Amino acid sequence: MSYFLLKEPPRREHRLNACIASGGTLSDMKNRKMRCCVPDGERTFTQNNICLLLPALGMMNSIPNSVVLMHGAVGCGSSSHGGNVGVRAGNNHRWGVIKDGTWLSTALNESDVICGGEEKLEAAIREIDEHYKPMIIFVVAGCVPGIIGDDVDGVAQRIQSEVSANILPVHCEGFKTKIWATAYDAVYHAIGRVMLQDTSKNIALKKPEKPTVNLMNVSSMGRVDEVELERLLRALGLEVNIFPVFSKPEKMYAMTHADLSISTCPTHDDYLLKHLQEKYGIPFVLKHMPIGIGNTSEWLRNVAAFFQLENQVEKIIAEEEAELETALQEFKEFFRGKKVFVSAGEFRALATAILLAELGFEVVAVRSFHHDEFADSEYEKLSKITAKDFPLNIANCQPFEEANLIRRVKPDLFLGHMNGNSTAAKLGIATNVIYNVGLQFIGYQGAYQLARRLYRQLTNPGFNQNISKWVQLPYSEDWYQQDPFAHIKQSEGEV
Amino acid sequence: MKHFIERPRFTCALGGAIATVTALPRAVHILHAPPGCAGNTAWTQMGGCGLQVGGYCGGISIPGTNVQEREVVFGGSDRLEEQIQNTLKVMDADLYVVLTSCVAEIIGDDVDSVIAPFQNDETQIISAETGGFKGNSYLGYEIVLESILKNYVTRGEATVKGRVNLWGIAPSFDVFWRGNLEGLRQLLSRLGLEVNTFFTVDDHLDGIRQASSAQLNIVVSDVLGWQAAEISQELHGIPYLVSPLPIGPSASDLFLRRVGEALSLREALIEEVITTENQRYYKLLEPLTDCYNDMDLQRYAAVVGDSNYATAITAFLENDFGWLPQVIVITDTLIEEQQERIINRLSSLKSGRIPKIIFKGDSTDIAKCIKDHWEGSKTQYGKYVNALSPAFVVGSSLDRPLAQELGAAHLSISFPVSNRAVIDRGYTGYQGGLRLIEDLISAIIVNR
């Protein structure tokens, strides 16, 4: 049975055997599939981080003509104050209008916890429909309704016929999954169930005449990154439609008309792309991120092969790589042999590490937020290009392990996710952020722009060096003497 | 009444508590919470707190149990015990504070019985019930403060003359909290007082532990810190004084006189300080006189902010700066008694004028109320239009579209402040009034 017939998507721990706790080396990973987690108790000490709600909001807050209604306590979703920075910039870059996102909260209080919040939710949806007249109301379930038993789907179903907006229930109960990438499934699930239906309005949408692809973006890409990929795909003569971040609700159904769907991040897209194939017969390419020189070329080749454009693509790749190689010359000698540590979402971390090796850096450690089977080929590539073993840590952030590792491997440069660079920074290491919408990262141009940023940051890492002399990380000296993976419970059979 | 809030200008009690513990010297939290509560607070700070995220231990460095379904079904006490045990080994702190989340409180784990075996002379560990559904981030500040007073501050200390505690300013959710606390410390030190502010970089845990030795507790808020002051009066026998947040000369004059009175300080000393400070303030302001007058820098103002800022800034604009505040919107959630206090405060401006006072937390409602007032105040005779112009909106970064619609200049002061970088800037005291003038005028002349 299709997952999309269920009320909520399965968690990734179950669907993909994804896990978040492992410490070892790259060769451990290459030689065998990782079995890294003891279910529900992977570390004996943990730091709190994000839950699936935060990345889910990154997608939802971007959708034009939609509002996001958080059903939860008043704090759930206040991360949107941070996310709004990207919404404003994203609207500006796409349509030349600086516009805030619209997020709302049912602000459940003590009496709602006791008496249930369904009536409040129902009233709120009706008021919002009338007041904002949006095309979509994302109704997001947080932890509280998940425990007190509010039936968010039931409320949506009951009143859908009485409101004009499409109600999209999205399950983001933080206690239900450790893998925050489940967020993407949660949002896609709702879009798939509601926005891709064969309504008369939808069916009237014309099929494109030219060969057309669905380019699946992610909320960590800025418009600049999309422009780069569009440029390359158009050079192959393809029409490009971009989903789901910042995609207009009325155009979402067009997803079902493409000849091919192309993922820019397998961690992000597998759930929807399999659905588009099963239900609408749209094949897909889901292999790796177009980050780095080799990976960008490989990504293009995969698309071109589908359309039998092998000759054209090789010509484009040869020209692109030659031009980029020449441009990178002025940085490469400076980068050669400098040690780099990378920490991010699995594909992003691996693709970035491979790119850094391409630029001449020595990769000395990699951390991925989680692990699942999709990334196996990327570990192979990384191992091949670095030709050296180094620590590999699967961790949903857990900066205490990172601090311990950094002290051991002593990198010159650290690349971490947003909010994940301060540990390295306070240890005096030059850093560059991996996820900051608007800082170009993807494709050939992204590789070049990253090189420019790294050159600049390595030329004067004074801010971090100075701060490291005067501030301390909050860890005991004793912790630095321990094995960095001392708090990971290995599963049975693990050595 | 509506059943939702649009873009609430605070986060939950847990978020407020997280920020408050981060601000304590050498303190580390242990969140009994699902994954996400710390990250949510970090992203909230990143977007709303003047680019200040975390501190010694903040953001995603905060230890926590990362409660999952298993704990929801079977209880989370064992996991919390394991987490505390290892936190004491991994983290370096002199005070540990266990904070509970919605999930921990609904499942009903008995936190106090889990932490009791860990408490000894070497390990200071306390807890606070800060489930998000209890209320907003301002409440989180209060709950942590109350727990410190009840569970950490020693009892039976001898009173030290001239020592005072200062409360009513919530770390992070008053974006200018560091500077505001520091400004008041400096102001009160002019009277020879030793001020315990708890949350600045110059505070230390020993001082907080001995807070019961203070002669007076000073609460600079009509809303926050009252309960803490009551508790301290009961437990430590310390009387308290309530004042609005003093911004600029008029409010500072009054503040100093009231503190002097409460501590029976020499009246001549107070008046001498007031005179010196006013002389200094106006000497510094003097060179702005040409441009203030020539550039016609007086404005009609709409003030949007939490109860501390809305009243304090309105009073400054009207009493000290000669502007014309028209509509005041108070954005935090207040009970009726607190609303009355605010109304009284705003009804006693020097001019006797009473601005329109609105209690709303919803961003669309706020904009609509202000636009309606602006529209309703307009008179027109043929081509002659008398509108509330030139105008200024002092609010949060969410009020920029409103300012644009009114053709007004704008300054973000109350949470969220996404478009300013704040380190230790503050608006309290005489000096703070000058900072506020700089920021207001700079916003008007940004394209000059």
mmCIF file of C-alpha atoms in Angstrom, chain B residues 179-431:
data_model
loop_
_atom_site.group_PDB
_atom_site.id
_atom_site.type_symbol
_atom_site.label_atom_id
_atom_site.label_comp_id
_atom_site.label_asym_id
_atom_site.label_seq_id
_atom_site.Cartn_x
_atom_site.Cartn_y
_atom_site.Cartn_z
ATOM 1 C CA GLY B 179 22.915 47.010 28.363
ATOM 2 C CA ASN B 180 19.711 47.760 30.243
ATOM 3 C CA LEU B 181 20.887 45.905 33.352
ATOM 4 C CA GLU B 182 24.346 47.433 33.115
ATOM 5 C CA GLY B 183 22.894 50.917 32.646
ATOM 6 C CA LEU B 184 20.882 50.576 35.818
ATOM 7 C CA ARG B 185 23.809 49.153 37.748
ATOM 8 C CA GLN B 186 25.886 52.166 36.794
ATOM 9 C CA LEU B 187 23.093 54.559 37.633
ATOM 10 C CA LEU B 188 22.529 53.029 41.070
ATOM 11 C CA SER B 189 26.222 52.843 41.780
ATOM 12 C CA ARG B 190 26.190 56.670 41.636
ATOM 13 C CA LEU B 191 24.219 56.398 44.886
ATOM 14 C CA GLY B 192 26.902 54.137 46.332
ATOM 15 C CA LEU B 193 24.808 50.975 45.913
ATOM 16 C CA GLU B 194 26.106 47.523 45.108
ATOM 17 C CA VAL B 195 23.781 46.062 42.477
ATOM 18 C CA ASN B 196 23.237 42.364 41.915
ATOM 19 C CA THR B 197 21.869 42.014 38.375
ATOM 20 C CA PHE B 198 22.225 38.186 38.123
ATOM 21 C CA PHE B 199 22.540 37.996 34.325
ATOM 22 C CA THR B 200 25.316 40.253 33.067
ATOM 23 C CA VAL B 201 28.901 39.221 32.324
ATOM 24 C CA ASP B 202 29.957 41.015 35.499
ATOM 25 C CA ASP B 203 27.732 38.910 37.751
ATOM 26 C CA HIS B 204 28.876 35.719 39.444
ATOM 27 C CA LEU B 205 27.182 32.821 41.175
ATOM 28 C CA ASP B 206 28.509 33.699 44.634
ATOM 29 C CA GLY B 207 26.745 37.028 44.396
ATOM 30 C CA ILE B 208 23.509 35.360 43.311
ATOM 31 C CA ARG B 209 23.768 32.797 46.099
ATOM 32 C CA GLN B 210 23.994 35.652 48.598
ATOM 33 C CA ALA B 211 21.119 37.606 47.091
ATOM 34 C CA SER B 212 19.325 37.198 50.426
ATOM 35 C CA SER B 213 21.758 39.681 51.965
ATOM 36 C CA ALA B 214 20.294 42.557 49.967
ATOM 37 C CA GLN B 215 18.653 45.502 51.623
ATOM 38 C CA LEU B 216 16.103 45.985 48.857
ATOM 39 C CA ASN B 217 14.807 44.233 45.754
ATOM 40 C CA ILE B 218 14.167 46.563 42.838
ATOM 41 C CA VAL B 219 11.754 45.454 40.124
ATOM 42 C CA VAL B 220 11.908 47.580 36.951
ATOM 43 C CA SER B 221 8.738 46.268 35.357
ATOM 44 C CA ASP B 222 5.014 46.626 35.824
ATOM 45 C CA VAL B 223 4.648 42.937 35.047
ATOM 46 C CA LEU B 224 7.811 40.861 35.428
ATOM 47 C CA GLY B 225 9.553 39.918 38.641
ATOM 48 C CA TRP B 226 6.701 40.740 41.019
ATOM 49 C CA GLN B 227 6.256 37.158 42.077
ATOM 50 C CA ALA B 228 10.006 36.798 42.622
ATOM 51 C CA ALA B 229 9.961 39.900 44.818
ATOM 52 C CA GLU B 230 7.057 38.486 46.842
ATOM 53 C CA ILE B 231 8.932 35.216 47.305
ATOM 54 C CA SER B 232 12.088 36.998 48.397
ATOM 55 C CA GLN B 233 10.123 39.121 50.835
ATOM 56 C CA GLU B 234 8.642 35.983 52.339
ATOM 57 C CA LEU B 235 11.824 33.862 52.375
ATOM 58 C CA HIS B 236 14.486 36.484 52.968
ATOM 59 C CA GLY B 237 12.530 39.305 54.519
ATOM 60 C CA ILE B 238 13.642 41.764 51.827
ATOM 61 C CA PRO B 239 11.210 44.570 50.935
ATOM 62 C CA TYR B 240 10.785 45.515 47.317
ATOM 63 C CA LEU B 241 10.221 48.524 45.129
ATOM 64 C CA VAL B 242 8.464 48.501 41.755
ATOM 65 C CA SER B 243 9.288 50.999 39.034
ATOM 66 C CA PRO B 244 8.717 51.182 35.297
ATOM 67 C CA LEU B 245 11.857 50.640 33.216
ATOM 68 C CA PRO B 246 13.613 54.005 33.566
ATOM 69 C CA ILE B 247 14.636 55.356 30.170
ATOM 70 C CA GLY B 248 15.959 58.926 29.952
ATOM 71 C CA PRO B 249 16.125 61.789 32.465
ATOM 72 C CA SER B 250 12.531 62.138 33.708
ATOM 73 C CA ALA B 251 12.094 58.457 34.508
ATOM 74 C CA SER B 252 15.613 58.216 35.926
ATOM 75 C CA ASP B 253 15.047 61.231 38.208
ATOM 76 C CA LEU B 254 11.954 59.576 39.596
ATOM 77 C CA PHE B 255 13.622 56.202 39.861
ATOM 78 C CA LEU B 256 16.562 57.577 41.844
ATOM 79 C CA ARG B 257 14.269 59.469 44.199
ATOM 80 C CA ARG B 258 12.151 56.399 44.879
ATOM 81 C CA VAL B 259 15.155 54.159 45.474
ATOM 82 C CA GLY B 260 16.658 56.817 47.743
ATOM 83 C CA GLU B 261 13.452 56.999 49.693
ATOM 84 C CA ALA B 262 13.144 53.224 50.023
ATOM 85 C CA LEU B 263 16.701 52.976 51.353
ATOM 86 C CA SER B 264 16.496 56.182 53.420
ATOM 87 C CA LEU B 265 19.444 57.693 51.598
ATOM 88 C CA ARG B 266 20.316 61.348 52.134
ATOM 89 C CA GLU B 267 18.026 63.475 50.001
ATOM 90 C CA ALA B 268 20.857 65.886 49.230
ATOM 91 C CA LEU B 269 22.918 63.045 47.770
ATOM 92 C CA ILE B 270 20.062 61.987 45.482
ATOM 93 C CA GLU B 271 19.427 65.527 44.284
ATOM 94 C CA GLU B 272 23.121 66.078 43.681
ATOM 95 C CA VAL B 273 23.319 62.991 41.491
ATOM 96 C CA ILE B 274 20.173 63.996 39.632
ATOM 97 C CA THR B 275 21.512 67.481 38.966
ATOM 98 C CA THR B 276 24.895 66.219 37.795
ATOM 99 C CA GLU B 277 23.348 63.618 35.527
ATOM 100 C CA ASN B 278 20.884 66.068 33.981
ATOM 101 C CA GLN B 279 23.641 68.593 33.379
ATOM 102 C CA ARG B 280 25.694 65.949 31.661
ATOM 103 C CA TYR B 281 22.762 64.638 29.612
ATOM 104 C CA TYR B 282 21.773 68.058 28.295
ATOM 105 C CA LYS B 283 25.336 69.146 27.638
ATOM 106 C CA LEU B 284 25.744 66.081 25.483
ATOM 107 C CA LEU B 285 22.437 66.769 23.764
ATOM 108 C CA GLU B 286 23.237 70.445 23.178
ATOM 109 C CA PRO B 287 25.050 70.068 19.828
ATOM 110 C CA LEU B 288 22.016 68.259 18.366
ATOM 111 C CA THR B 289 19.871 71.333 18.981
ATOM 112 C CA ASP B 290 20.567 72.989 15.635
ATOM 113 C CA CYS B 291 19.708 69.968 13.554
ATOM 114 C CA TYR B 292 16.831 68.796 15.741
ATOM 115 C CA ASN B 293 15.144 72.130 15.183
ATOM 116 C CA ASP B 294 16.283 72.929 11.660
ATOM 117 C CA MET B 295 15.494 69.475 10.338
ATOM 118 C CA ASP B 296 12.109 69.417 12.078
ATOM 119 C CA LEU B 297 12.791 66.115 13.789
ATOM 120 C CA GLN B 298 9.696 66.001 15.970
ATOM 121 C CA ARG B 299 7.414 63.044 15.175
ATOM 122 C CA TYR B 300 4.010 61.563 15.836
ATOM 123 C CA ALA B 301 4.736 58.106 17.160
ATOM 124 C CA ALA B 302 3.180 54.673 17.351
ATOM 125 C CA VAL B 303 4.852 52.530 19.998
ATOM 126 C CA VAL B 304 4.555 48.746 19.790
ATOM 127 C CA GLY B 305 6.259 46.619 22.397
ATOM 128 C CA ASP B 306 6.102 44.459 25.476
ATOM 129 C CA SER B 307 4.789 46.047 28.648
ATOM 130 C CA ASN B 308 8.250 47.149 29.802
ATOM 131 C CA TYR B 309 9.188 48.927 26.604
ATOM 132 C CA ALA B 310 5.821 50.250 25.493
ATOM 133 C CA THR B 311 5.357 52.274 28.674
ATOM 134 C CA ALA B 312 8.990 53.298 29.112
ATOM 135 C CA ILE B 313 9.533 54.445 25.537
ATOM 136 C CA THR B 314 6.228 56.282 25.424
ATOM 137 C CA ALA B 315 7.125 58.132 28.601
ATOM 138 C CA PHE B 316 10.541 59.036 27.210
ATOM 139 C CA LEU B 317 9.189 60.262 23.885
ATOM 140 C CA GLU B 318 6.499 62.386 25.501
ATOM 141 C CA ASN B 319 8.215 63.609 28.676
ATOM 142 C CA ASP B 320 11.838 63.968 27.576
ATOM 143 C CA PHE B 321 12.044 64.130 23.824
ATOM 144 C CA GLY B 322 9.066 66.262 22.928
ATOM 145 C CA TRP B 323 7.507 63.794 20.508
ATOM 146 C CA LEU B 324 3.823 62.903 20.251
ATOM 147 C CA PRO B 325 3.028 59.256 20.981
ATOM 148 C CA GLN B 326 -0.424 58.493 19.587
ATOM 149 C CA VAL B 327 -1.085 54.779 19.828
ATOM 150 C CA ILE B 328 0.575 52.372 22.223
ATOM 151 C CA VAL B 329 0.230 48.638 21.595
ATOM 152 C CA ILE B 330 1.273 46.262 24.378
ATOM 153 C CA THR B 331 2.132 42.886 22.902
ATOM 154 C CA ASP B 332 2.689 40.474 25.798
ATOM 155 C CA THR B 333 -0.127 38.499 27.394
ATOM 156 C CA LEU B 334 -1.395 40.325 30.476
ATOM 157 C CA ILE B 335 -4.090 39.680 33.047
ATOM 158 C CA GLU B 336 -6.620 42.431 33.773
ATOM 159 C CA GLU B 337 -4.826 43.707 36.867
ATOM 160 C CA GLN B 338 -1.600 44.108 34.913
ATOM 161 C CA GLN B 339 -3.426 45.880 32.085
ATOM 162 C CA GLU B 340 -4.836 48.387 34.595
ATOM 163 C CA ARG B 341 -1.359 49.090 35.902
ATOM 164 C CA ILE B 342 -0.144 49.815 32.373
ATOM 165 C CA ILE B 343 -3.113 52.066 31.662
ATOM 166 C CA ASN B 344 -2.424 54.025 34.862
ATOM 167 C CA ARG B 345 1.196 54.370 33.908
ATOM 168 C CA LEU B 346 0.349 55.685 30.442
ATOM 169 C CA SER B 347 -2.304 58.015 31.821
ATOM 170 C CA SER B 348 0.178 59.950 33.911
ATOM 171 C CA LEU B 349 2.347 61.520 31.232
ATOM 172 C CA LYS B 350 3.609 65.038 32.018
ATOM 173 C CA SER B 351 1.452 66.617 29.328
ATOM 174 C CA GLY B 352 -1.721 65.068 30.655
ATOM 175 C CA ARG B 353 -2.433 63.713 27.184
ATOM 176 C CA ILE B 354 -3.536 60.090 27.145
ATOM 177 C CA PRO B 355 -2.567 58.118 24.058
ATOM 178 C CA LYS B 356 -4.732 55.345 22.701
ATOM 179 C CA ILE B 357 -3.778 52.130 24.525
ATOM 180 C CA ILE B 358 -4.300 48.736 22.925
ATOM 181 C CA PHE B 359 -3.491 45.255 24.199
ATOM 182 C CA LYS B 360 -2.822 42.997 21.199
ATOM 183 C CA GLY B 361 -0.230 40.386 20.352
ATOM 184 C CA ASP B 362 -1.273 39.485 16.839
ATOM 185 C CA SER B 363 0.735 41.199 14.117
ATOM 186 C CA THR B 364 -2.094 41.785 11.630
ATOM 187 C CA ASP B 365 -4.365 43.107 14.398
ATOM 188 C CA ILE B 366 -1.628 45.440 15.606
ATOM 189 C CA ALA B 367 -1.116 46.917 12.153
ATOM 190 C CA LYS B 368 -4.852 47.291 11.611
ATOM 191 C CA CYS B 369 -5.469 49.098 14.934
ATOM 192 C CA ILE B 370 -2.703 51.576 14.252
ATOM 193 C CA LYS B 371 -3.728 52.206 10.656
ATOM 194 C CA ASP B 372 -7.335 52.721 11.760
ATOM 195 C CA HIS B 373 -6.221 55.266 14.334
ATOM 196 C CA TRP B 374 -4.049 57.083 11.808
ATOM 197 C CA GLU B 375 -6.888 57.104 9.288
ATOM 198 C CA GLY B 376 -9.437 58.170 11.907
ATOM 199 C CA SER B 377 -7.289 61.080 13.049
ATOM 200 C CA LYS B 378 -7.033 62.566 9.591
ATOM 201 C CA THR B 379 -9.003 65.676 8.723
ATOM 202 C CA GLN B 380 -9.345 67.085 5.251
ATOM 203 C CA TYR B 381 -10.760 70.271 3.780
ATOM 204 C CA GLY B 382 -10.430 70.154 0.005
ATOM 205 C CA LYS B 383 -6.751 69.963 -0.728
ATOM 206 C CA TYR B 384 -5.817 70.654 2.918
ATOM 207 C CA VAL B 385 -5.031 67.452 4.790
ATOM 208 C CA ASN B 386 -4.109 67.256 8.442
ATOM 209 C CA ALA B 387 -2.730 63.774 9.097
ATOM 210 C CA LEU B 388 -0.481 62.287 11.768
ATOM 211 C CA SER B 389 2.599 63.052 9.770
ATOM 212 C CA PRO B 390 5.581 63.037 10.009
ATOM 213 C CA ALA B 391 5.370 59.732 11.802
ATOM 214 C CA PHE B 392 7.595 57.177 13.470
ATOM 215 C CA VAL B 393 6.950 53.553 14.458
ATOM 216 C CA VAL B 394 8.972 52.294 17.413
ATOM 217 C CA GLY B 395 8.335 48.574 17.525
ATOM 218 C CA SER B 396 9.772 45.275 16.383
ATOM 219 C CA SER B 397 11.093 44.226 13.002
ATOM 220 C CA LEU B 398 7.629 42.818 12.238
ATOM 221 C CA ASP B 399 6.274 46.364 12.163
ATOM 222 C CA ARG B 400 8.273 47.450 9.132
ATOM 223 C CA PRO B 401 5.438 46.921 6.624
ATOM 224 C CA LEU B 402 3.169 49.023 8.850
ATOM 225 C CA ALA B 403 5.738 51.810 9.012
ATOM 226 C CA GLN B 404 6.053 51.701 5.257
ATOM 227 C CA GLU B 405 2.307 52.009 4.822
ATOM 228 C CA LEU B 406 2.218 54.991 7.178
ATOM 229 C CA GLY B 407 5.206 56.555 5.442
ATOM 230 C CA ALA B 408 6.919 56.481 8.821
ATOM 231 C CA ALA B 409 10.491 55.878 9.902
ATOM 232 C CA HIS B 410 10.978 52.787 12.000
ATOM 233 C CA LEU B 411 13.195 51.395 14.758
ATOM 234 C CA SER B 412 13.150 47.818 16.091
ATOM 235 C CA ILE B 413 13.497 47.687 19.863
ATOM 236 C CA SER B 414 11.035 45.115 21.195
ATOM 237 C CA PHE B 415 11.330 41.415 20.253
ATOM 238 C CA PRO B 416 11.730 40.388 17.465
ATOM 239 C CA VAL B 417 14.689 42.523 16.431
ATOM 240 C CA SER B 418 15.988 40.869 13.264
ATOM 241 C CA ASN B 419 17.555 43.887 11.619
ATOM 242 C CA ARG B 420 19.988 45.119 14.254
ATOM 243 C CA ALA B 421 23.132 43.677 15.792
ATOM 244 C CA VAL B 422 23.092 44.116 19.556
ATOM 245 C CA ILE B 423 25.943 43.444 21.977
ATOM 246 C CA ASP B 424 25.653 45.549 25.109
ATOM 247 C CA ARG B 425 23.668 48.539 23.918
ATOM 248 C CA GLY B 426 21.034 49.594 26.417
ATOM 249 C CA TYR B 427 18.414 52.298 26.846
ATOM 250 C CA THR B 428 18.159 52.618 30.603
ATOM 251 C CA GLY B 429 19.202 55.580 32.689
ATOM 252 C CA TYR B 430 20.270 58.988 31.437
ATOM 253 C CA GLN B 431 22.876 57.533 29.120
#
